[in-house]
Amino acid sequence: MPELPDVEGFARVLHSHVVGQRIEAIRVLDPGVIRGRSSSDFVDRLCGRVFREPARTGKWLVSPTDGPTLLLHFGMTGSLVWETSHDQDDRFARVIFETGQGMLVYQDMRKLRGLWLAESDDEITRVIDPQGPDALGLTGTELRDRLAGRRAGLKGLLMDQTVVAGLGNMLSDEVLWRARIHPARRYDSLDTAECRHLDRSLQQVLRTSVTQGSIPRTRSWLSSQRGAEAPRCPRGHGALRTSRFGGRTAYWCPVCQPSTM
Ligand SMILES: [Zn+2]
C-alpha cells in the first residue's frame, strides 16, 4: 500500500523524468480513475502542458503544470512508473502521459482513488482536505498537539489522515513497534519517555523510508514480517500477534508492546 515514502518515490519519478517536459498525448485506458470531470475534459485541459516541479503532501502527489495542477492519489495499490516503451500486457496501466522522451504510466489495480485536476490553490485544497499536517518533520510538540486528548487508540490515530497525513498500515505498525507501544493505547496514557520514543521512532522510520523511496523490508524491520507464514518479532521475542484496528490488520509484539504499562 503506498504510504508517504512511496509517494516520495513517485515524486522522484516525476522529478527525474518529466519536469520540463511537454505532455504530447494522454491515453486514458480506464476513465474510472479520472475524478471530478470527464476523461475528454481531463485530456483537453492537460494535453500540451509542461510538467513543473512536484510536491508531496501526506499521501497526495501534487504535480503542477503551466496550466492546471494534476493531483494523484494511489489508494491501496497505485503506482507511477516511467517507461520508454509501453508494455501492452500491463493490465493495470490506467492513464499514460506521453512526452517526447517516454511515458509516465499511472497504474492501479483496485482503483480506489485516482487523478484529479485543479485550476487554483483553493481547488487543490478542496480536493485534498480535510488533511492533518504532513507526518514528515513533525516536531514532538506538534505530534502531541495532534494526538493528546483523543480517545481512539494510537494505531487508528496514526492512520487517520485528518490527524497526521502520510502514514498507513505498515508505517504505523513499524513506528509503534519501534517505540514499544501497544497499538490500542491512548496517547494520554503514555509517560514522557514513551511520548519521546513515539516521536523519535516516527521521524526515524520516515527518514529512512523516504531515503529509500519505500518502506524497507529488511530483517530488522517489522515490515519484513508482514505477510510471512509465521511472523516473528525482529528483536527475537517469538511470534507476533495480529489484531484488527479500524478495519486494518496490525502486527505487534506482545513482549515489546505490552497492552498495559
Ligand atoms: Zn518483540
Short mmCIF file of C-alpha atoms and ligand atoms in Angstrom, two decimals:
data_model
loop_
_atom_site.label_atom_id
_atom_site.label_comp_id
_atom_site.label_asym_id
_atom_site.label_seq_id
_atom_site.Cartn_x
_atom_site.Cartn_y
_atom_site.Cartn_z
CA MET A 1 0.00 0.00 0.00
CA PRO A 2 1.55 3.34 -0.98
CA GLU A 3 2.35 5.45 2.07
CA LEU A 4 4.34 8.67 2.49
CA PRO A 5 7.74 7.19 1.44
CA ASP A 6 6.30 5.52 -1.66
CA VAL A 7 4.69 8.79 -2.76
CA GLU A 8 8.08 10.49 -2.23
CA GLY A 9 9.44 7.84 -4.60
CA PHE A 10 6.75 8.69 -7.19
CA ALA A 11 7.63 12.39 -6.82
CA ARG A 12 11.19 11.44 -7.72
CA VAL A 13 9.95 9.65 -10.83
CA LEU A 14 8.28 12.91 -11.89
CA HIS A 15 11.32 14.99 -10.94
CA SER A 16 13.76 12.77 -12.84
CA HIS A 17 11.77 12.17 -16.00
CA VAL A 18 9.01 14.65 -16.76
CA VAL A 19 9.68 18.03 -15.14
CA GLY A 20 10.18 20.49 -18.01
CA GLN A 21 8.67 18.02 -20.50
CA ARG A 22 5.57 18.79 -22.57
CA ILE A 23 2.66 16.34 -22.46
CA GLU A 24 2.27 15.38 -26.11
CA ALA A 25 -0.53 12.85 -25.70
CA ILE A 26 -2.62 11.31 -22.93
CA ARG A 27 -4.06 7.84 -23.24
CA VAL A 28 -6.87 7.16 -20.79
CA LEU A 29 -7.10 3.37 -20.74
CA ASP A 30 -9.60 3.40 -17.88
CA PRO A 31 -11.81 6.52 -17.45
CA GLY A 32 -12.81 5.18 -13.99
CA VAL A 33 -9.68 6.71 -12.43
CA ILE A 34 -10.41 10.25 -13.71
CA ARG A 35 -12.23 12.01 -10.88
CA GLY A 36 -14.39 15.11 -10.90
CA ARG A 37 -14.60 15.58 -14.68
CA SER A 38 -14.92 13.63 -17.90
CA SER A 39 -11.84 11.97 -19.30
CA SER A 40 -12.12 14.04 -22.51
CA ASP A 41 -12.13 17.26 -20.50
CA PHE A 42 -9.18 15.93 -18.46
CA VAL A 43 -7.22 15.25 -21.66
CA ASP A 44 -8.17 18.60 -23.30
CA ARG A 45 -7.05 20.63 -20.30
CA LEU A 46 -3.76 18.84 -19.72
CA CYS A 47 -2.51 17.95 -23.19
CA GLY A 48 0.24 20.31 -24.42
CA ARG A 49 1.05 21.47 -20.88
CA VAL A 50 4.55 21.32 -19.38
CA PHE A 51 5.18 19.48 -16.10
CA ARG A 52 6.62 21.56 -13.28
CA GLU A 53 8.32 20.52 -10.03
CA PRO A 54 6.05 18.20 -7.98
CA ALA A 55 5.35 18.27 -4.26
CA ARG A 56 4.02 15.64 -1.88
CA THR A 57 1.56 16.28 0.92
CA GLY A 58 0.56 13.28 3.02
CA LYS A 59 -0.18 10.51 0.53
CA TRP A 60 -1.03 13.00 -2.23
CA LEU A 61 1.25 13.89 -5.10
CA VAL A 62 0.70 17.43 -6.38
CA SER A 63 2.04 17.88 -9.89
CA PRO A 64 1.69 21.42 -11.26
CA THR A 65 1.92 22.22 -14.96
CA ASP A 66 1.92 25.55 -16.79
CA GLY A 67 -1.87 25.01 -16.83
CA PRO A 68 -3.91 23.06 -14.29
CA THR A 69 -2.39 21.06 -11.44
CA LEU A 70 -2.59 17.29 -11.58
CA LEU A 71 -3.41 15.66 -8.23
CA LEU A 72 -2.62 11.97 -7.85
CA HIS A 73 -3.67 9.57 -5.10
CA PHE A 74 -2.56 5.96 -5.14
CA GLY A 75 -5.20 4.36 -2.92
CA MET A 76 -4.19 0.85 -1.86
CA THR A 77 -2.45 -0.39 -4.99
CA GLY A 78 -1.47 2.56 -7.19
CA SER A 79 1.95 3.48 -8.56
CA LEU A 80 3.66 5.73 -11.04
CA VAL A 81 6.36 4.42 -13.36
CA TRP A 82 8.44 5.78 -16.19
CA GLU A 83 8.78 3.68 -19.33
CA THR A 84 10.49 4.32 -22.62
CA SER A 85 8.29 1.75 -24.36
CA HIS A 86 4.92 0.70 -23.01
CA ASP A 87 4.31 -2.92 -22.09
CA GLN A 88 1.00 -3.74 -23.75
CA ASP A 89 0.40 -6.54 -21.24
CA ASP A 90 0.36 -4.11 -18.31
CA ARG A 91 -3.31 -4.61 -17.46
CA PHE A 92 -3.21 -2.23 -14.50
CA ALA A 93 -1.99 0.75 -16.58
CA ARG A 94 -4.88 3.25 -16.33
CA VAL A 95 -3.52 6.52 -17.76
CA ILE A 96 -0.41 7.12 -19.87
CA PHE A 97 1.15 10.57 -20.27
CA GLU A 98 3.41 10.67 -23.31
CA THR A 99 6.28 13.12 -23.61
CA GLY A 100 8.88 13.18 -26.37
CA GLN A 101 11.21 11.13 -24.13
CA GLY A 102 8.92 8.33 -22.96
CA MET A 103 5.82 7.58 -20.96
CA LEU A 104 4.63 8.25 -17.45
CA VAL A 105 2.25 5.44 -16.51
CA TYR A 106 -0.30 5.66 -13.68
CA GLN A 107 -1.06 2.09 -12.65
CA ASP A 108 -3.63 0.89 -10.17
CA MET A 109 -5.17 -2.49 -9.63
CA ARG A 110 -8.07 -1.62 -7.32
CA LYS A 111 -8.81 1.94 -8.48
CA LEU A 112 -9.92 3.20 -5.07
CA ARG A 113 -8.67 6.74 -5.78
CA GLY A 114 -7.31 8.26 -8.98
CA LEU A 115 -6.44 11.53 -10.75
CA TRP A 116 -7.93 15.00 -10.29
CA LEU A 117 -7.27 18.35 -11.96
CA ALA A 118 -7.31 21.62 -10.03
CA GLU A 119 -7.29 25.09 -11.58
CA SER A 120 -6.40 27.02 -8.40
CA ASP A 121 -4.91 26.62 -4.92
CA ASP A 122 -8.43 26.71 -3.49
CA GLU A 123 -9.42 23.81 -5.69
CA ILE A 124 -6.32 21.84 -4.63
CA THR A 125 -7.34 22.36 -1.00
CA ARG A 126 -10.93 21.33 -1.75
CA VAL A 127 -9.78 18.03 -3.26
CA ILE A 128 -7.15 17.18 -0.64
CA ASP A 129 -8.75 18.37 2.60
CA PRO A 130 -9.55 17.60 5.32
CA GLN A 131 -6.00 16.55 6.00
CA GLY A 132 -3.77 16.97 9.03
CA PRO A 133 -0.16 18.19 8.89
CA ASP A 134 2.35 16.09 7.00
CA ALA A 135 3.98 13.48 9.25
CA LEU A 136 7.49 14.05 7.91
CA GLY A 137 9.34 16.62 10.02
CA LEU A 138 6.54 16.99 12.56
CA THR A 139 8.06 18.11 15.89
CA GLY A 140 7.33 16.33 19.17
CA THR A 141 5.17 19.26 20.26
CA GLU A 142 3.18 19.23 17.04
CA LEU A 143 2.66 15.49 17.34
CA ARG A 144 1.42 15.89 20.92
CA ASP A 145 -0.97 18.65 19.81
CA ARG A 146 -2.44 16.30 17.20
CA LEU A 147 -2.77 13.23 19.47
CA ALA A 148 -3.41 14.46 23.02
CA GLY A 149 -6.95 14.27 24.35
CA ARG A 150 -8.15 11.85 21.69
CA ARG A 151 -9.99 8.76 22.78
CA ALA A 152 -9.01 6.49 19.90
CA GLY A 153 -6.06 4.11 20.11
CA LEU A 154 -2.75 5.20 18.64
CA LYS A 155 -2.81 2.76 15.73
CA GLY A 156 -6.07 4.22 14.43
CA LEU A 157 -4.98 7.82 15.10
CA LEU A 158 -1.69 7.44 13.25
CA MET A 159 -3.52 6.07 10.20
CA ASP A 160 -6.17 8.81 10.27
CA GLN A 161 -5.16 11.30 7.54
CA THR A 162 -7.13 14.09 9.21
CA VAL A 163 -4.91 13.72 12.31
CA VAL A 164 -1.50 13.36 10.66
CA ALA A 165 -1.04 12.82 6.93
CA GLY A 166 1.09 10.21 5.24
CA LEU A 167 1.02 7.09 7.42
CA GLY A 168 -0.80 3.88 6.57
CA ASN A 169 -0.98 0.40 7.99
CA MET A 170 2.66 -0.63 7.62
CA LEU A 171 4.28 2.60 8.83
CA SER A 172 2.00 2.92 11.84
CA ASP A 173 2.84 -0.68 12.86
CA GLU A 174 6.55 -0.03 12.39
CA VAL A 175 6.52 3.19 14.41
CA LEU A 176 4.59 1.67 17.33
CA TRP A 177 6.77 -1.45 17.42
CA ARG A 178 9.96 0.64 17.41
CA ALA A 179 8.56 2.85 20.17
CA ARG A 180 7.45 -0.31 22.08
CA ILE A 181 3.88 0.94 22.42
CA HIS A 182 0.80 -1.27 22.12
CA PRO A 183 -1.36 -0.23 19.13
CA ALA A 184 -4.55 0.18 21.19
CA ARG A 185 -3.07 2.55 23.78
CA ARG A 186 -4.26 6.14 24.03
CA TYR A 187 -1.77 8.94 23.70
CA ASP A 188 -2.75 10.30 27.11
CA SER A 189 -1.67 7.03 28.77
CA LEU A 190 1.96 7.44 27.62
CA ASP A 191 4.61 8.71 30.00
CA THR A 192 7.12 11.37 28.94
CA ALA A 193 9.72 8.83 27.79
CA GLU A 194 7.15 6.95 25.69
CA CYS A 195 6.00 10.18 24.04
CA ARG A 196 9.61 10.89 23.13
CA HIS A 197 10.10 7.34 21.79
CA LEU A 198 6.99 7.68 19.67
CA ASP A 199 8.15 10.98 18.20
CA ARG A 200 11.69 9.70 17.55
CA SER A 201 10.52 6.41 16.07
CA LEU A 202 8.13 8.23 13.76
CA GLN A 203 10.79 10.52 12.35
CA GLN A 204 13.45 7.78 12.12
CA VAL A 205 11.13 5.41 10.29
CA LEU A 206 10.04 8.18 7.94
CA ARG A 207 13.55 9.45 7.21
CA THR A 208 14.93 6.00 6.42
CA SER A 209 11.91 5.07 4.27
CA VAL A 210 11.90 8.36 2.40
CA THR A 211 15.61 7.99 1.58
CA GLN A 212 14.82 4.59 0.09
CA GLY A 213 11.58 5.71 -1.60
CA SER A 214 9.68 2.84 0.05
CA ILE A 215 9.34 1.11 3.41
CA PRO A 216 12.38 -1.18 3.94
CA ARG A 217 11.60 -4.90 4.21
CA THR A 218 14.97 -5.76 5.76
CA ARG A 219 15.04 -8.22 8.67
CA SER A 220 15.49 -5.61 11.38
CA TRP A 221 12.18 -4.00 10.35
CA LEU A 222 8.78 -5.24 11.49
CA SER A 223 7.56 -4.68 7.91
CA SER A 224 9.70 -7.67 6.84
CA GLN A 225 7.29 -9.93 8.76
CA ARG A 226 4.06 -8.68 7.16
CA GLY A 227 2.55 -11.49 5.13
CA ALA A 228 5.08 -14.06 6.45
CA GLU A 229 3.73 -17.53 7.21
CA ALA A 230 4.84 -17.32 10.86
CA PRO A 231 5.64 -13.66 11.58
CA ARG A 232 8.20 -13.20 14.35
CA CYS A 233 9.47 -10.20 16.28
CA PRO A 234 12.74 -8.99 14.69
CA ARG A 235 14.02 -8.42 18.25
CA GLY A 236 13.88 -12.19 18.82
CA HIS A 237 10.80 -12.38 21.06
CA GLY A 238 8.97 -15.05 19.12
CA ALA A 239 5.58 -14.94 17.43
CA LEU A 240 3.96 -11.62 16.58
CA ARG A 241 0.25 -11.08 17.17
CA THR A 242 -2.19 -9.66 14.68
CA SER A 243 -5.30 -7.64 15.57
CA ARG A 244 -7.85 -5.65 13.61
CA PHE A 245 -7.87 -1.89 14.17
CA GLY A 246 -10.09 0.34 12.07
CA GLY A 247 -10.58 -2.41 9.50
CA ARG A 248 -6.83 -2.97 9.07
CA THR A 249 -4.62 -5.78 10.38
CA ALA A 250 -1.95 -4.62 12.82
CA TYR A 251 1.16 -6.68 13.58
CA TRP A 252 2.58 -6.24 17.06
CA CYS A 253 4.80 -7.99 19.58
CA PRO A 254 3.29 -8.96 22.95
CA VAL A 255 6.73 -8.68 24.59
CA CYS A 256 7.85 -5.34 23.09
CA GLN A 257 4.37 -3.85 23.19
CA PRO A 258 2.51 -4.91 26.35
CA SER A 259 -1.05 -3.66 26.48
CA THR A 260 -0.66 -2.05 29.91
CA MET A 261 2.43 -0.47 31.41
ZN ZN B 1 9.35 -8.01 20.38
#
